[in-house]
């Protein structure tokens, strides 16, 4: 479902202009709001808003919450116009993914009342019922949902960047307005739930089951972000999974050994602080003990400075453009170009796919492979090429060209391996 929504938004932005483009942005946001990784935000929204009161009426807080959510996307548009997609690059950082995972994990605990977060609802005191806090919560929900719909957001940023010959006030405002429209679409269910959620059915045992279902959903996506962040730090999927399982078991053990007189919220806090202490100790120890590879990718990798070649398993990647295209001219093969960075989590995820996906691996072996690191001078040349506005937004980015450099295919979505295979074959 996610790939279809992303593709639909990209296609409509490519063929539409004027008012219709703005309409498709809003509709794309509404569709994105139905994604399963956005949906867990909704019960938290209802739990939060139903306890907020205002002299301005019952619609005040839902509307302010909605405005806060939309404002985050408005800010993304400004960032896209001024910095060329810094938001997308931030999302690729391991620390960003780990932070998102931590936020989701905390929200999962709060959903089943294992952790008390005043901002998410509960018994909110009257003096804390100001509209400012509601606006901040809406902005937080927008930030959380934006991480989930990141690839769709990138598609919009690419459309914005493709028409950006220079930065102007009009361009910046237009980019911000486009992103805000998408955010307004994403927030539609949140707004409706906030308005009608003021009169929820009476609580009962059924609500506990619902809360646990949502907590499990949120926890599932938290684990996904944790794995992605750990991959970016050099852990393979197996080591990342073992690390997460170990952390969960550690928290559970600390929770269980505490006094029964403590509340469950106090136990969870102690367990989380204990885990934080262990992580801090391991980080300090890693800077003291002799350095070793952390996990690795179980891939045979070697670099040859003289030949400018990088070997990954059975795949040979050229690091020099002239050598790559010379080889393509000799063999008549297509050239697959991978724009890569060591800090980019999706770049590393694709690197894993090239080894684990047998069809993709076989297709790549029939092409000349050229890898362009973000630290190379060639990367800047590609980035300034008007044919590739995607690189203004960030990486990953992939090209398939013929031996003469004519572009046959390009994408910034590392999951579209079937399309890559189709063009390579």
Tab-separated table of C-alpha atoms in Angstrom:
chain	number	residue	atom	x	y	z
A	1	UNK	CA	0.000	0.000	0.000
A	2	UNK	CA	2.823	2.367	0.883
A	3	UNK	CA	4.566	1.958	-2.492
A	4	UNK	CA	1.298	2.570	-4.356
A	5	UNK	CA	0.611	5.800	-2.428
A	6	UNK	CA	4.182	7.002	-2.916
A	7	UNK	CA	4.042	6.227	-6.643
A	8	UNK	CA	0.646	7.891	-7.027
A	9	UNK	CA	1.807	11.103	-5.355
A	10	UNK	CA	4.998	11.184	-7.446
A	11	UNK	CA	3.124	10.589	-10.716
A	12	UNK	CA	0.481	13.221	-10.012
A	13	UNK	CA	3.093	15.808	-9.092
A	14	UNK	CA	4.979	15.031	-12.300
A	15	UNK	CA	1.971	15.488	-14.627
A	16	UNK	CA	0.020	18.168	-12.730
A	17	UNK	CA	0.478	21.891	-12.346
A	18	UNK	CA	-1.516	24.789	-10.992
A	19	UNK	CA	-4.503	24.166	-8.687
A	20	UNK	CA	-4.691	20.456	-9.549
A	21	UNK	CA	-1.190	19.866	-8.151
A	22	UNK	CA	-2.261	21.394	-4.833
A	23	UNK	CA	-5.370	19.204	-4.782
A	24	UNK	CA	-3.296	16.068	-5.333
A	25	UNK	CA	-0.952	17.097	-2.522
A	26	UNK	CA	-3.888	17.325	-0.124
A	27	UNK	CA	-5.380	14.017	-1.325
A	28	UNK	CA	-1.960	12.385	-1.062
A	29	UNK	CA	-1.817	13.478	2.553
A	30	UNK	CA	-5.240	11.983	3.245
A	31	UNK	CA	-4.154	8.670	1.702
A	32	UNK	CA	-0.890	8.727	3.654
A	33	UNK	CA	-2.851	9.227	6.873
A	34	UNK	CA	-4.287	5.732	6.378
A	35	UNK	CA	-0.872	4.070	6.514
A	36	UNK	CA	-0.556	1.650	9.453
A	37	UNK	CA	2.520	3.434	10.801
A	38	UNK	CA	0.592	6.723	11.071
A	39	UNK	CA	-2.544	5.202	12.564
A	40	UNK	CA	-1.106	4.576	16.076
A	41	UNK	CA	-0.968	8.360	16.571
A	42	UNK	CA	-4.765	8.586	16.577
A	43	UNK	CA	-5.669	6.907	19.889
A	44	UNK	CA	-3.048	9.026	21.624
A	45	UNK	CA	-4.624	12.099	20.072
A	46	UNK	CA	-8.088	11.193	21.365
A	47	UNK	CA	-6.705	10.375	24.819
A	48	UNK	CA	-4.968	13.737	24.898
A	49	UNK	CA	-7.715	15.965	23.499
A	50	UNK	CA	-10.614	14.518	25.447
A	51	UNK	CA	-9.052	15.821	28.673
A	52	UNK	CA	-8.417	19.351	27.392
A	53	UNK	CA	-10.918	22.105	28.005
A	54	UNK	CA	-11.129	25.685	26.761
A	55	UNK	CA	-13.400	28.661	27.238
A	56	UNK	CA	-13.389	28.966	23.429
A	57	UNK	CA	-15.436	25.788	23.043
A	58	UNK	CA	-14.878	22.080	22.418
A	59	UNK	CA	-13.459	22.648	18.920
A	60	UNK	CA	-10.628	24.912	20.074
A	61	UNK	CA	-8.126	22.230	21.041
A	62	UNK	CA	-8.722	19.946	18.022
A	63	UNK	CA	-8.270	22.902	15.654
A	64	UNK	CA	-5.124	24.125	17.421
A	65	UNK	CA	-3.758	20.560	17.423
A	66	UNK	CA	-4.464	20.355	13.677
A	67	UNK	CA	-2.727	23.694	13.126
A	68	UNK	CA	0.321	22.498	15.046
A	69	UNK	CA	0.540	19.369	12.891
A	70	UNK	CA	0.259	21.372	9.673
A	71	UNK	CA	2.883	23.873	10.861
A	72	UNK	CA	5.529	21.139	10.975
A	73	UNK	CA	5.007	20.403	7.292
A	74	UNK	CA	5.039	24.134	6.541
A	75	UNK	CA	8.479	24.216	8.156
A	76	UNK	CA	9.615	21.231	6.059
A	77	UNK	CA	8.722	23.176	2.922
A	78	UNK	CA	10.857	26.120	4.039
A	79	UNK	CA	13.744	23.759	4.791
A	80	UNK	CA	13.356	22.149	1.359
A	81	UNK	CA	13.578	25.502	-0.410
A	82	UNK	CA	16.432	26.917	1.674
A	83	UNK	CA	18.630	23.871	2.222
A	84	UNK	CA	17.746	21.446	-0.544
A	85	UNK	CA	16.197	18.680	1.506
A	86	UNK	CA	18.076	18.679	4.785
A	87	UNK	CA	15.077	16.944	6.370
A	88	UNK	CA	15.523	13.864	4.171
A	89	UNK	CA	19.217	13.670	5.023
A	90	UNK	CA	18.480	13.983	8.739
A	91	UNK	CA	16.074	11.037	8.455
A	92	UNK	CA	18.934	8.917	7.091
A	93	UNK	CA	21.146	9.480	10.143
A	94	UNK	CA	21.358	6.495	12.519
A	95	UNK	CA	20.829	8.766	15.532
A	96	UNK	CA	17.629	10.159	13.993
A	97	UNK	CA	16.213	6.673	13.454
A	98	UNK	CA	17.174	5.570	16.963
A	99	UNK	CA	15.533	8.709	18.382
A	100	UNK	CA	12.316	8.046	16.454
A	101	UNK	CA	12.355	4.452	17.650
A	102	UNK	CA	12.816	5.601	21.247
A	103	UNK	CA	9.936	8.071	20.926
A	104	UNK	CA	7.647	5.363	19.548
A	105	UNK	CA	8.714	2.943	22.284
A	106	UNK	CA	7.918	5.505	24.987
A	107	UNK	CA	4.555	6.171	23.349
A	108	UNK	CA	3.818	2.429	23.332
A	109	UNK	CA	4.461	2.274	27.076
A	110	UNK	CA	2.304	5.362	27.641
A	111	UNK	CA	-0.552	3.839	25.618
A	112	UNK	CA	-0.947	0.976	28.132
A	113	UNK	CA	-0.311	3.264	31.124
A	114	UNK	CA	3.085	1.754	31.924
A	115	UNK	CA	4.589	5.210	31.690
A	116	UNK	CA	2.911	8.472	32.581
A	117	UNK	CA	3.403	11.260	30.056
A	118	UNK	CA	1.306	14.319	30.946
A	119	UNK	CA	1.438	15.587	27.377
A	120	UNK	CA	-0.309	12.466	26.080
A	121	UNK	CA	-3.351	12.733	28.258
A	122	UNK	CA	-4.384	11.111	31.491
A	123	UNK	CA	-5.506	13.352	34.323
A	124	UNK	CA	-4.499	16.684	32.871
A	125	UNK	CA	-4.780	19.485	35.373
A	126	UNK	CA	-6.801	22.543	34.465
A	127	UNK	CA	-3.880	24.939	34.697
A	128	UNK	CA	-2.099	22.906	32.000
A	129	UNK	CA	-4.966	23.031	29.555
A	130	UNK	CA	-3.581	25.968	27.575
A	131	UNK	CA	-3.748	26.030	23.790
A	132	UNK	CA	0.042	26.369	23.588
A	133	UNK	CA	0.573	22.850	24.897
A	134	UNK	CA	-1.981	21.522	22.422
A	135	UNK	CA	-0.168	23.243	19.552
A	136	UNK	CA	3.128	21.659	20.638
A	137	UNK	CA	1.493	18.227	20.796
A	138	UNK	CA	0.089	18.656	17.299
A	139	UNK	CA	3.526	19.646	16.040
A	140	UNK	CA	4.961	16.539	17.703
A	141	UNK	CA	2.366	14.350	15.982
A	142	UNK	CA	3.284	15.954	12.657
A	143	UNK	CA	6.952	15.225	13.238
A	144	UNK	CA	6.191	11.612	14.122
A	145	UNK	CA	3.964	11.028	11.085
A	146	UNK	CA	6.479	12.741	8.782
A	147	UNK	CA	9.091	10.174	9.734
A	148	UNK	CA	6.699	7.425	8.654
A	149	UNK	CA	5.772	9.008	5.310
A	150	UNK	CA	9.341	10.146	4.630
A	151	UNK	CA	9.619	8.703	1.082
A	152	UNK	CA	6.355	10.394	0.083
A	153	UNK	CA	7.598	13.656	1.563
A	154	UNK	CA	10.814	13.239	-0.443
A	155	UNK	CA	8.767	12.865	-3.637
A	156	UNK	CA	7.164	16.232	-2.915
A	157	UNK	CA	10.517	17.833	-2.077
A	158	UNK	CA	11.949	16.561	-5.377
A	159	UNK	CA	9.074	18.162	-7.269
A	160	UNK	CA	9.812	21.404	-5.442
A	161	UNK	CA	13.577	21.205	-6.030
A	162	UNK	CA	13.208	20.387	-9.738
A	163	UNK	CA	11.877	23.880	-10.405
A	164	UNK	CA	14.289	25.697	-8.122
A	165	UNK	CA	16.878	27.544	-10.198
A	166	UNK	CA	17.449	30.021	-7.375
A	167	UNK	CA	16.099	30.686	-3.915
A	168	UNK	CA	13.456	33.427	-3.808
A	169	UNK	CA	10.863	34.479	-1.280
A	170	UNK	CA	8.089	33.305	-3.598
A	171	UNK	CA	9.677	29.892	-4.094
A	172	UNK	CA	10.208	29.459	-0.365
A	173	UNK	CA	6.632	30.424	0.439
A	174	UNK	CA	5.266	28.219	-2.336
A	175	UNK	CA	7.288	25.208	-1.143
A	176	UNK	CA	6.095	25.749	2.417
A	177	UNK	CA	2.469	26.012	1.275
A	178	UNK	CA	2.733	22.782	-0.774
A	179	UNK	CA	4.123	20.859	2.152
A	180	UNK	CA	1.495	22.343	4.456
A	181	UNK	CA	-1.275	21.103	2.146
A	182	UNK	CA	0.126	17.601	2.385
A	183	UNK	CA	0.260	17.970	6.176
A	184	UNK	CA	-3.353	19.168	6.272
A	185	UNK	CA	-4.320	15.999	4.422
A	186	UNK	CA	-2.367	13.824	6.850
A	187	UNK	CA	-4.098	15.526	9.775
A	188	UNK	CA	-7.684	15.098	8.554
A	189	UNK	CA	-8.376	11.885	10.546
A	190	UNK	CA	-6.633	13.418	13.568
A	191	UNK	CA	-8.892	16.457	13.325
A	192	UNK	CA	-12.052	14.379	12.986
A	193	UNK	CA	-11.098	12.124	15.875
A	194	UNK	CA	-10.227	15.143	17.949
A	195	UNK	CA	-13.610	16.759	17.312
A	196	UNK	CA	-15.758	13.664	17.793
A	197	UNK	CA	-13.424	12.082	20.331
A	198	UNK	CA	-14.708	14.461	22.987
A	199	UNK	CA	-17.636	12.113	23.519
A	200	UNK	CA	-16.019	8.688	23.564
A	201	UNK	CA	-17.923	5.576	24.696
A	202	UNK	CA	-17.697	4.780	28.380
A	203	UNK	CA	-14.511	3.063	29.367
A	204	UNK	CA	-14.463	-0.629	30.142
A	205	UNK	CA	-12.379	-3.754	29.850
A	206	UNK	CA	-12.657	-3.576	26.062
A	207	UNK	CA	-10.541	-0.394	26.098
A	208	UNK	CA	-7.635	-2.230	27.750
A	209	UNK	CA	-7.535	-4.717	24.872
A	210	UNK	CA	-7.632	-1.901	22.326
A	211	UNK	CA	-4.833	-0.100	24.123
A	212	UNK	CA	-2.626	-3.202	24.056
A	213	UNK	CA	-3.297	-3.700	20.347
A	214	UNK	CA	-2.214	-0.149	19.602
A	215	UNK	CA	0.787	-0.454	21.932
A	216	UNK	CA	1.934	-3.562	20.059
A	217	UNK	CA	1.497	-1.750	16.734
A	218	UNK	CA	3.514	1.232	17.943
A	219	UNK	CA	6.157	-1.075	19.423
A	220	UNK	CA	6.455	-2.928	16.117
A	221	UNK	CA	7.290	0.267	14.265
A	222	UNK	CA	9.650	1.320	17.060
A	223	UNK	CA	11.618	-1.894	16.540
A	224	UNK	CA	11.774	-1.158	12.808
A	225	UNK	CA	13.384	2.214	13.464
A	226	UNK	CA	15.744	0.719	16.038
A	227	UNK	CA	16.917	-1.885	13.520
A	228	UNK	CA	17.367	0.765	10.856
A	229	UNK	CA	19.370	2.975	13.216
A	230	UNK	CA	21.573	0.077	14.364
A	231	UNK	CA	22.148	-0.911	10.720
A	232	UNK	CA	23.472	2.580	10.149
A	233	UNK	CA	25.927	2.069	13.013
A	234	UNK	CA	27.262	-1.111	11.422
A	235	UNK	CA	25.081	-3.817	12.996
A	236	UNK	CA	23.664	-6.419	10.652
A	237	UNK	CA	19.991	-7.391	10.966
A	238	UNK	CA	20.721	-10.392	13.170
A	239	UNK	CA	22.903	-8.474	15.623
A	240	UNK	CA	20.425	-5.599	15.691
A	241	UNK	CA	17.582	-8.013	16.517
A	242	UNK	CA	19.590	-9.690	19.286
A	243	UNK	CA	20.512	-6.284	20.716
A	244	UNK	CA	16.875	-5.155	20.815
A	245	UNK	CA	15.673	-8.446	22.315
A	246	UNK	CA	18.413	-8.222	24.951
A	247	UNK	CA	17.410	-4.664	25.832
A	248	UNK	CA	13.735	-5.641	26.177
A	249	UNK	CA	14.620	-8.623	28.395
A	250	UNK	CA	16.858	-6.391	30.511
A	251	UNK	CA	14.036	-3.882	31.057
A	252	UNK	CA	11.614	-6.708	31.874
A	253	UNK	CA	14.031	-8.273	34.395
A	254	UNK	CA	14.661	-4.958	36.184
A	255	UNK	CA	10.902	-4.342	36.222
A	256	UNK	CA	10.195	-7.730	37.834
A	257	UNK	CA	12.847	-7.668	40.575
A	258	UNK	CA	11.627	-4.390	42.074
A	259	UNK	CA	9.444	-4.131	45.148
A	260	UNK	CA	5.745	-4.881	44.669
A	261	UNK	CA	5.009	-1.750	46.670
A	262	UNK	CA	6.204	0.401	43.793
A	263	UNK	CA	3.756	1.445	41.086
A	264	UNK	CA	4.249	0.007	37.614
A	265	UNK	CA	5.136	3.477	36.321
A	266	UNK	CA	7.924	3.775	38.910
A	267	UNK	CA	9.213	0.312	38.006
A	268	UNK	CA	9.326	1.111	34.298
A	269	UNK	CA	11.160	4.384	34.942
A	270	UNK	CA	13.775	2.586	37.052
A	271	UNK	CA	14.166	-0.122	34.395
A	272	UNK	CA	14.581	2.436	31.596
A	273	UNK	CA	17.109	4.465	33.602
A	274	UNK	CA	19.033	1.246	34.299
A	275	UNK	CA	19.088	0.436	30.586
A	276	UNK	CA	20.263	3.972	29.845
A	277	UNK	CA	23.101	3.509	32.323
A	278	UNK	CA	24.180	0.247	30.688
A	279	UNK	CA	24.113	1.848	27.221
A	280	UNK	CA	26.184	4.772	28.521
A	281	UNK	CA	28.735	2.380	30.012
A	282	UNK	CA	29.006	0.440	26.730
A	283	UNK	CA	29.492	3.658	24.749
A	284	UNK	CA	32.314	4.762	27.052
A	285	UNK	CA	33.853	1.281	27.004
A	286	UNK	CA	33.819	1.231	23.200
A	287	UNK	CA	36.017	4.335	23.209
A	288	UNK	CA	38.502	2.772	25.619
A	289	UNK	CA	38.771	-0.851	24.491
A	290	UNK	CA	40.704	-1.771	21.322
A	291	UNK	CA	38.526	-0.997	18.291
A	292	UNK	CA	36.846	-3.840	16.467
A	293	UNK	CA	34.243	-3.979	13.761
A	294	UNK	CA	30.753	-3.640	15.194
A	295	UNK	CA	28.682	-6.429	13.709
A	296	UNK	CA	29.571	-5.784	10.119
A	297	UNK	CA	27.402	-6.873	7.253
A	298	UNK	CA	28.859	-10.360	6.748
A	299	UNK	CA	29.908	-9.182	3.303
A	300	UNK	CA	33.308	-9.666	1.773
A	301	UNK	CA	34.496	-6.136	1.091
A	302	UNK	CA	37.803	-4.905	-0.213
A	303	UNK	CA	39.069	-1.728	-1.818
A	304	UNK	CA	41.817	-1.302	-4.337
A	305	UNK	CA	43.204	2.228	-4.424
A	306	UNK	CA	45.138	1.558	-7.614
A	307	UNK	CA	42.129	0.242	-9.552
A	308	UNK	CA	39.486	2.307	-7.752
A	309	UNK	CA	37.364	-0.786	-7.236
A	310	UNK	CA	35.238	-1.911	-4.309
A	311	UNK	CA	34.301	-5.575	-4.011
A	312	UNK	CA	31.082	-6.543	-2.194
A	313	UNK	CA	30.523	-10.275	-2.347
A	314	UNK	CA	30.188	-11.161	-6.040
A	315	UNK	CA	29.567	-7.560	-7.053
A	316	UNK	CA	32.366	-5.318	-8.293
A	317	UNK	CA	31.766	-1.587	-7.911
A	318	UNK	CA	33.832	0.956	-9.824
A	319	UNK	CA	34.649	4.118	-7.884
A	320	UNK	CA	35.950	5.973	-10.931
A	321	UNK	CA	33.470	7.213	-13.540
A	322	UNK	CA	35.867	7.050	-16.471
A	323	UNK	CA	36.779	3.433	-15.716
A	324	UNK	CA	33.127	2.438	-15.260
A	325	UNK	CA	31.939	3.901	-18.546
A	326	UNK	CA	35.013	2.645	-20.382
A	327	UNK	CA	34.132	-0.868	-19.194
A	328	UNK	CA	30.524	-0.366	-20.268
A	329	UNK	CA	31.668	0.715	-23.727
A	330	UNK	CA	33.833	-2.381	-24.076
A	331	UNK	CA	31.151	-4.833	-22.918
A	332	UNK	CA	28.005	-3.105	-24.177
A	333	UNK	CA	26.462	-3.368	-20.703
A	334	UNK	CA	24.301	-0.820	-18.919
A	335	UNK	CA	25.708	1.222	-16.028
A	336	UNK	CA	24.047	1.096	-12.603
A	337	UNK	CA	24.985	4.134	-10.521
A	338	UNK	CA	24.555	4.066	-6.733
A	339	UNK	CA	24.960	7.374	-4.861
A	340	UNK	CA	26.147	6.329	-1.416
A	341	UNK	CA	27.161	7.697	1.996
A	342	UNK	CA	28.392	5.886	5.080
A	343	UNK	CA	25.918	7.799	7.310
A	344	UNK	CA	22.886	6.984	5.132
A	345	UNK	CA	20.802	4.173	6.666
A	346	UNK	CA	18.757	3.557	3.497
A	347	UNK	CA	21.962	3.381	1.454
A	348	UNK	CA	23.203	0.614	3.733
A	349	UNK	CA	19.824	-1.108	3.589
A	350	UNK	CA	20.093	-1.208	-0.200
A	351	UNK	CA	23.634	-2.541	0.081
A	352	UNK	CA	22.228	-5.420	2.138
A	353	UNK	CA	19.563	-6.014	-0.513
A	354	UNK	CA	22.185	-6.362	-3.238
A	355	UNK	CA	23.524	-9.397	-1.399
A	356	UNK	CA	20.343	-10.969	-0.016
A	357	UNK	CA	18.008	-10.472	-2.984
A	358	UNK	CA	19.088	-13.150	-5.468
A	359	UNK	CA	17.223	-11.627	-8.422
A	360	UNK	CA	18.657	-8.179	-7.773
A	361	UNK	CA	22.146	-9.611	-7.300
A	362	UNK	CA	21.923	-11.523	-10.592
A	363	UNK	CA	20.652	-8.456	-12.457
A	364	UNK	CA	23.446	-6.272	-11.060
A	365	UNK	CA	26.062	-8.825	-12.133
A	366	UNK	CA	24.946	-8.217	-15.722
A	367	UNK	CA	25.658	-4.492	-15.456
A	368	UNK	CA	28.658	-2.267	-14.827
A	369	UNK	CA	28.342	-0.990	-11.261
A	370	UNK	CA	29.474	2.518	-10.394
A	371	UNK	CA	29.322	3.824	-6.808
A	372	UNK	CA	29.510	7.569	-6.144
A	373	UNK	CA	30.305	8.496	-2.552
A	374	UNK	CA	28.995	11.784	-1.197
A	375	UNK	CA	32.572	12.839	-0.382
A	376	UNK	CA	33.742	12.625	-4.009
A	377	UNK	CA	34.027	15.557	-6.412
A	378	UNK	CA	31.971	13.601	-8.936
A	379	UNK	CA	29.028	13.627	-6.496
A	380	UNK	CA	28.920	17.440	-6.619
A	381	UNK	CA	28.950	17.372	-10.420
A	382	UNK	CA	25.947	15.051	-10.477
A	383	UNK	CA	24.197	17.132	-7.832
A	384	UNK	CA	24.523	20.291	-9.933
A	385	UNK	CA	23.240	18.538	-13.059
A	386	UNK	CA	19.690	19.807	-13.763
A	387	UNK	CA	18.698	16.282	-14.831
A	388	UNK	CA	18.989	15.078	-11.258
A	389	UNK	CA	16.994	17.338	-8.899
A	390	UNK	CA	16.665	14.291	-6.632
A	391	UNK	CA	20.226	14.832	-5.439
A	392	UNK	CA	19.289	18.287	-4.194
A	393	UNK	CA	17.042	16.484	-1.736
A	394	UNK	CA	19.548	13.848	-0.746
A	395	UNK	CA	20.339	10.184	-1.004
A	396	UNK	CA	19.907	7.316	-1.657
A	397	UNK	CA	19.603	7.852	-5.389
A	398	UNK	CA	20.076	5.390	-8.247
A	399	UNK	CA	20.616	5.712	-11.991
A	400	UNK	CA	20.635	3.269	-14.885
A	401	UNK	CA	22.288	4.623	-18.010
A	402	UNK	CA	23.677	3.274	-21.259
A	403	UNK	CA	27.394	3.322	-22.033
A	404	UNK	CA	27.067	6.883	-23.388
A	405	UNK	CA	25.528	8.204	-20.163
A	406	UNK	CA	21.970	8.523	-21.447
A	407	UNK	CA	19.562	8.123	-18.525
A	408	UNK	CA	17.215	5.143	-18.812
A	409	UNK	CA	15.907	5.033	-15.237
A	410	UNK	CA	16.269	6.895	-11.958
A	411	UNK	CA	14.754	6.674	-8.493
A	412	UNK	CA	15.390	7.756	-4.931
A	413	UNK	CA	13.422	4.781	-3.520
A	414	UNK	CA	15.730	1.929	-2.570
A	415	UNK	CA	12.775	-0.464	-2.252
A	416	UNK	CA	11.928	-0.360	-5.974
A	417	UNK	CA	14.181	-3.299	-6.763
A	418	UNK	CA	11.666	-4.903	-9.130
A	419	UNK	CA	11.765	-1.818	-11.358
A	420	UNK	CA	15.557	-1.802	-11.261
A	421	UNK	CA	15.664	-5.464	-12.275
A	422	UNK	CA	13.212	-4.818	-15.112
A	423	UNK	CA	15.371	-2.069	-16.615
A	424	UNK	CA	18.620	-3.992	-16.097
A	425	UNK	CA	17.228	-7.028	-17.887
